[in-house]
Amino acid sequence: LHHVFETVEWDTLLFFAALFVMIEAMATMGLIRAIGEVLSGIIKASPEDMRLKVAIIVILWGSAIVSGFLDNIPYTATMVPVVKVLSQDVELDLPLKPLVWALSLGACLGGNMTLVGASANLVTAGSAEHAGHKLNFREFMKVGVPVSFISVAVASVYCILVYDVLA
């Protein structure tokens, strides 16, 4: 049993535990509600015929940028209630499906931006370090940032086409 505990990535586990505690604290403090209000205000400021496009772009790109620096799993868990509230706002009149896809694609693709953006990146970095190959944060970003931005741009076009133009 002692051998098993030596192979556990304790740094990674503690990082995620602390991250989920922080997300719950943000919810308790009302930050999630505040995020929803800000997003709603941005979307409502646009013309009615542009609201879905604006919502998709704001959620997709906002999620990508935030997920580059805050792990995408707790971020997504935090934002699901916000997206649901936006879809239930009668004045906005936005369907849930495109908002969920914008959140999912933005968080997933943006998580490739940095080492801390996605769980897989952290696990890989920990495994690589144990094998004697340290992954540098800056070197990771040199590849991750362009890949993320190109991926999110493609996802933006896809979402706008599928859920607005061709809908």
Short mmCIF file of C-alpha atoms in Angstrom, two decimals:
data_model
loop_
_atom_site.label_atom_id
_atom_site.label_comp_id
_atom_site.label_asym_id
_atom_site.label_seq_id
_atom_site.Cartn_x
_atom_site.Cartn_y
_atom_site.Cartn_z
CA LEU A 1 0.00 0.00 0.00
CA HIS A 2 2.88 2.35 0.79
CA HIS A 3 4.19 1.88 -2.78
CA VAL A 4 0.79 2.89 -4.19
CA PHE A 5 0.76 6.15 -2.21
CA GLU A 6 4.22 7.02 -3.54
CA THR A 7 2.94 6.89 -7.13
CA VAL A 8 -0.03 9.21 -6.54
CA GLU A 9 0.31 12.70 -8.03
CA TRP A 10 -0.33 14.49 -4.72
CA ASP A 11 0.46 17.95 -6.11
CA THR A 12 -2.16 17.50 -8.83
CA LEU A 13 -4.80 16.14 -6.44
CA LEU A 14 -4.29 18.97 -3.95
CA PHE A 15 -4.39 21.53 -6.74
CA PHE A 16 -7.80 20.29 -7.91
CA ALA A 17 -9.16 20.03 -4.38
CA ALA A 18 -8.20 23.65 -3.72
CA LEU A 19 -9.59 24.72 -7.08
CA PHE A 20 -13.03 23.20 -6.39
CA VAL A 21 -13.08 24.83 -2.95
CA MET A 22 -12.31 28.17 -4.58
CA ILE A 23 -15.11 27.74 -7.14
CA GLU A 24 -17.62 26.91 -4.40
CA ALA A 25 -16.49 29.98 -2.45
CA MET A 26 -17.02 32.11 -5.56
CA ALA A 27 -20.56 30.76 -5.88
CA THR A 28 -21.27 31.43 -2.22
CA MET A 29 -19.99 34.99 -2.55
CA GLY A 30 -22.40 35.64 -5.43
CA LEU A 31 -19.74 35.87 -8.11
CA ILE A 32 -21.56 33.41 -10.36
CA ARG A 33 -24.74 35.48 -10.21
CA ALA A 34 -22.68 38.60 -10.96
CA ILE A 35 -21.09 36.90 -13.98
CA GLY A 36 -24.57 36.02 -15.26
CA GLU A 37 -25.75 39.59 -14.84
CA VAL A 38 -22.74 40.96 -16.73
CA LEU A 39 -23.20 38.48 -19.58
CA SER A 40 -26.91 39.21 -19.72
CA GLY A 41 -26.22 42.94 -19.90
CA ILE A 42 -23.74 42.52 -22.76
CA ILE A 43 -26.16 40.35 -24.71
CA LYS A 44 -29.17 42.62 -24.07
CA ALA A 45 -27.17 45.64 -25.30
CA SER A 46 -27.01 44.10 -28.78
CA PRO A 47 -29.85 44.22 -31.32
CA GLU A 48 -32.39 41.41 -30.90
CA ASP A 49 -31.48 39.76 -34.20
CA MET A 50 -27.80 39.62 -33.11
CA ARG A 51 -28.28 38.34 -29.55
CA LEU A 52 -27.66 34.67 -30.29
CA LYS A 53 -24.48 35.47 -32.24
CA VAL A 54 -23.27 37.76 -29.46
CA ALA A 55 -24.07 35.18 -26.78
CA ILE A 56 -22.22 32.44 -28.66
CA ILE A 57 -19.15 34.60 -29.26
CA VAL A 58 -19.02 36.03 -25.73
CA ILE A 59 -19.47 32.63 -24.06
CA LEU A 60 -17.13 30.82 -26.46
CA TRP A 61 -14.25 33.31 -26.37
CA GLY A 62 -14.75 34.24 -22.71
CA SER A 63 -14.66 30.57 -21.77
CA ALA A 64 -11.58 29.96 -23.89
CA ILE A 65 -9.63 32.79 -22.30
CA VAL A 66 -10.66 31.99 -18.73
CA SER A 67 -10.05 28.25 -19.25
CA GLY A 68 -6.55 29.01 -20.39
CA PHE A 69 -5.69 30.17 -16.89
CA LEU A 70 -8.26 28.47 -14.68
CA ASP A 71 -8.73 24.73 -15.07
CA ASN A 72 -11.59 24.06 -17.47
CA ILE A 73 -13.37 21.44 -15.34
CA PRO A 74 -14.24 23.65 -12.35
CA TYR A 75 -14.78 26.61 -14.67
CA THR A 76 -17.32 24.66 -16.71
CA ALA A 77 -19.00 23.38 -13.55
CA THR A 78 -19.28 26.99 -12.40
CA MET A 79 -20.64 28.30 -15.69
CA VAL A 80 -23.32 25.66 -16.37
CA PRO A 81 -25.78 27.36 -13.98
CA VAL A 82 -24.98 30.74 -15.59
CA VAL A 83 -25.72 29.39 -19.07
CA LYS A 84 -28.97 27.83 -17.85
CA VAL A 85 -30.07 31.15 -16.35
CA LEU A 86 -29.28 32.95 -19.62
CA SER A 87 -31.41 30.46 -21.56
CA GLN A 88 -34.31 30.91 -19.13
CA ASP A 89 -34.27 34.72 -19.40
CA VAL A 90 -37.49 35.49 -21.30
CA GLU A 91 -36.19 38.87 -22.47
CA LEU A 92 -33.07 37.27 -24.03
CA ASP A 93 -35.02 34.39 -25.63
CA LEU A 94 -31.90 32.26 -26.23
CA PRO A 95 -31.97 28.49 -26.81
CA LEU A 96 -29.90 26.43 -24.38
CA LYS A 97 -28.17 24.12 -26.88
CA PRO A 98 -25.94 26.71 -28.64
CA LEU A 99 -25.00 28.26 -25.30
CA VAL A 100 -23.97 24.87 -23.91
CA TRP A 101 -21.93 24.11 -27.01
CA ALA A 102 -20.25 27.53 -26.85
CA LEU A 103 -19.35 26.89 -23.20
CA SER A 104 -18.14 23.37 -23.88
CA LEU A 105 -16.05 24.22 -26.94
CA GLY A 106 -14.62 27.38 -25.41
CA ALA A 107 -13.64 25.70 -22.14
CA CYS A 108 -12.22 22.63 -23.86
CA LEU A 109 -10.25 24.39 -26.57
CA GLY A 110 -9.12 27.25 -24.34
CA GLY A 111 -7.78 24.73 -21.84
CA ASN A 112 -5.06 23.91 -24.36
CA MET A 113 -3.60 27.40 -23.98
CA THR A 114 -1.54 26.77 -20.82
CA LEU A 115 -0.33 23.99 -18.56
CA VAL A 116 -2.97 24.84 -15.94
CA GLY A 117 -5.83 25.13 -18.45
CA ALA A 118 -6.75 21.46 -18.53
CA SER A 119 -6.42 18.50 -16.19
CA ALA A 120 -4.72 16.47 -18.91
CA ASN A 121 -2.01 19.11 -19.22
CA LEU A 122 -1.24 18.96 -15.49
CA VAL A 123 -1.24 15.19 -15.35
CA THR A 124 1.03 15.03 -18.39
CA ALA A 125 3.39 17.62 -16.91
CA GLY A 126 3.56 15.66 -13.64
CA SER A 127 4.24 12.39 -15.44
CA ALA A 128 6.85 14.03 -17.67
CA GLU A 129 8.60 15.53 -14.66
CA HIS A 130 8.73 12.14 -12.92
CA ALA A 131 10.35 10.80 -16.08
CA GLY A 132 12.96 13.59 -16.01
CA HIS A 133 11.41 15.91 -18.61
CA LYS A 134 10.20 19.17 -17.13
CA LEU A 135 7.55 21.02 -19.17
CA ASN A 136 8.10 24.77 -19.05
CA PHE A 137 4.99 27.00 -18.72
CA ARG A 138 6.27 29.53 -21.28
CA GLU A 139 7.30 26.90 -23.84
CA PHE A 140 3.89 25.24 -23.50
CA MET A 141 2.18 28.59 -24.17
CA LYS A 142 4.23 29.17 -27.33
CA VAL A 143 2.41 26.22 -28.85
CA GLY A 144 -0.80 26.27 -26.82
CA VAL A 145 -1.88 29.87 -27.43
CA PRO A 146 -1.83 29.76 -31.26
CA VAL A 147 -3.43 26.30 -31.32
CA SER A 148 -6.18 27.46 -28.94
CA PHE A 149 -6.91 30.67 -30.86
CA ILE A 150 -7.12 28.88 -34.22
CA SER A 151 -9.34 26.16 -32.70
CA VAL A 152 -11.66 28.67 -31.05
CA ALA A 153 -11.92 30.69 -34.26
CA VAL A 154 -12.98 27.56 -36.16
CA ALA A 155 -15.45 26.67 -33.38
CA SER A 156 -16.89 30.22 -33.56
CA VAL A 157 -17.58 29.90 -37.27
CA TYR A 158 -19.08 26.44 -36.74
CA CYS A 159 -21.43 27.55 -33.93
CA ILE A 160 -22.61 30.66 -35.78
CA LEU A 161 -23.25 28.64 -38.93
CA VAL A 162 -25.02 25.71 -37.27
CA TYR A 163 -27.05 27.54 -34.62
CA ASP A 164 -27.79 30.86 -36.30
CA VAL A 165 -27.23 31.07 -40.05
CA LEU A 166 -28.45 27.57 -40.97
CA ALA A 167 -30.91 27.18 -38.12
#
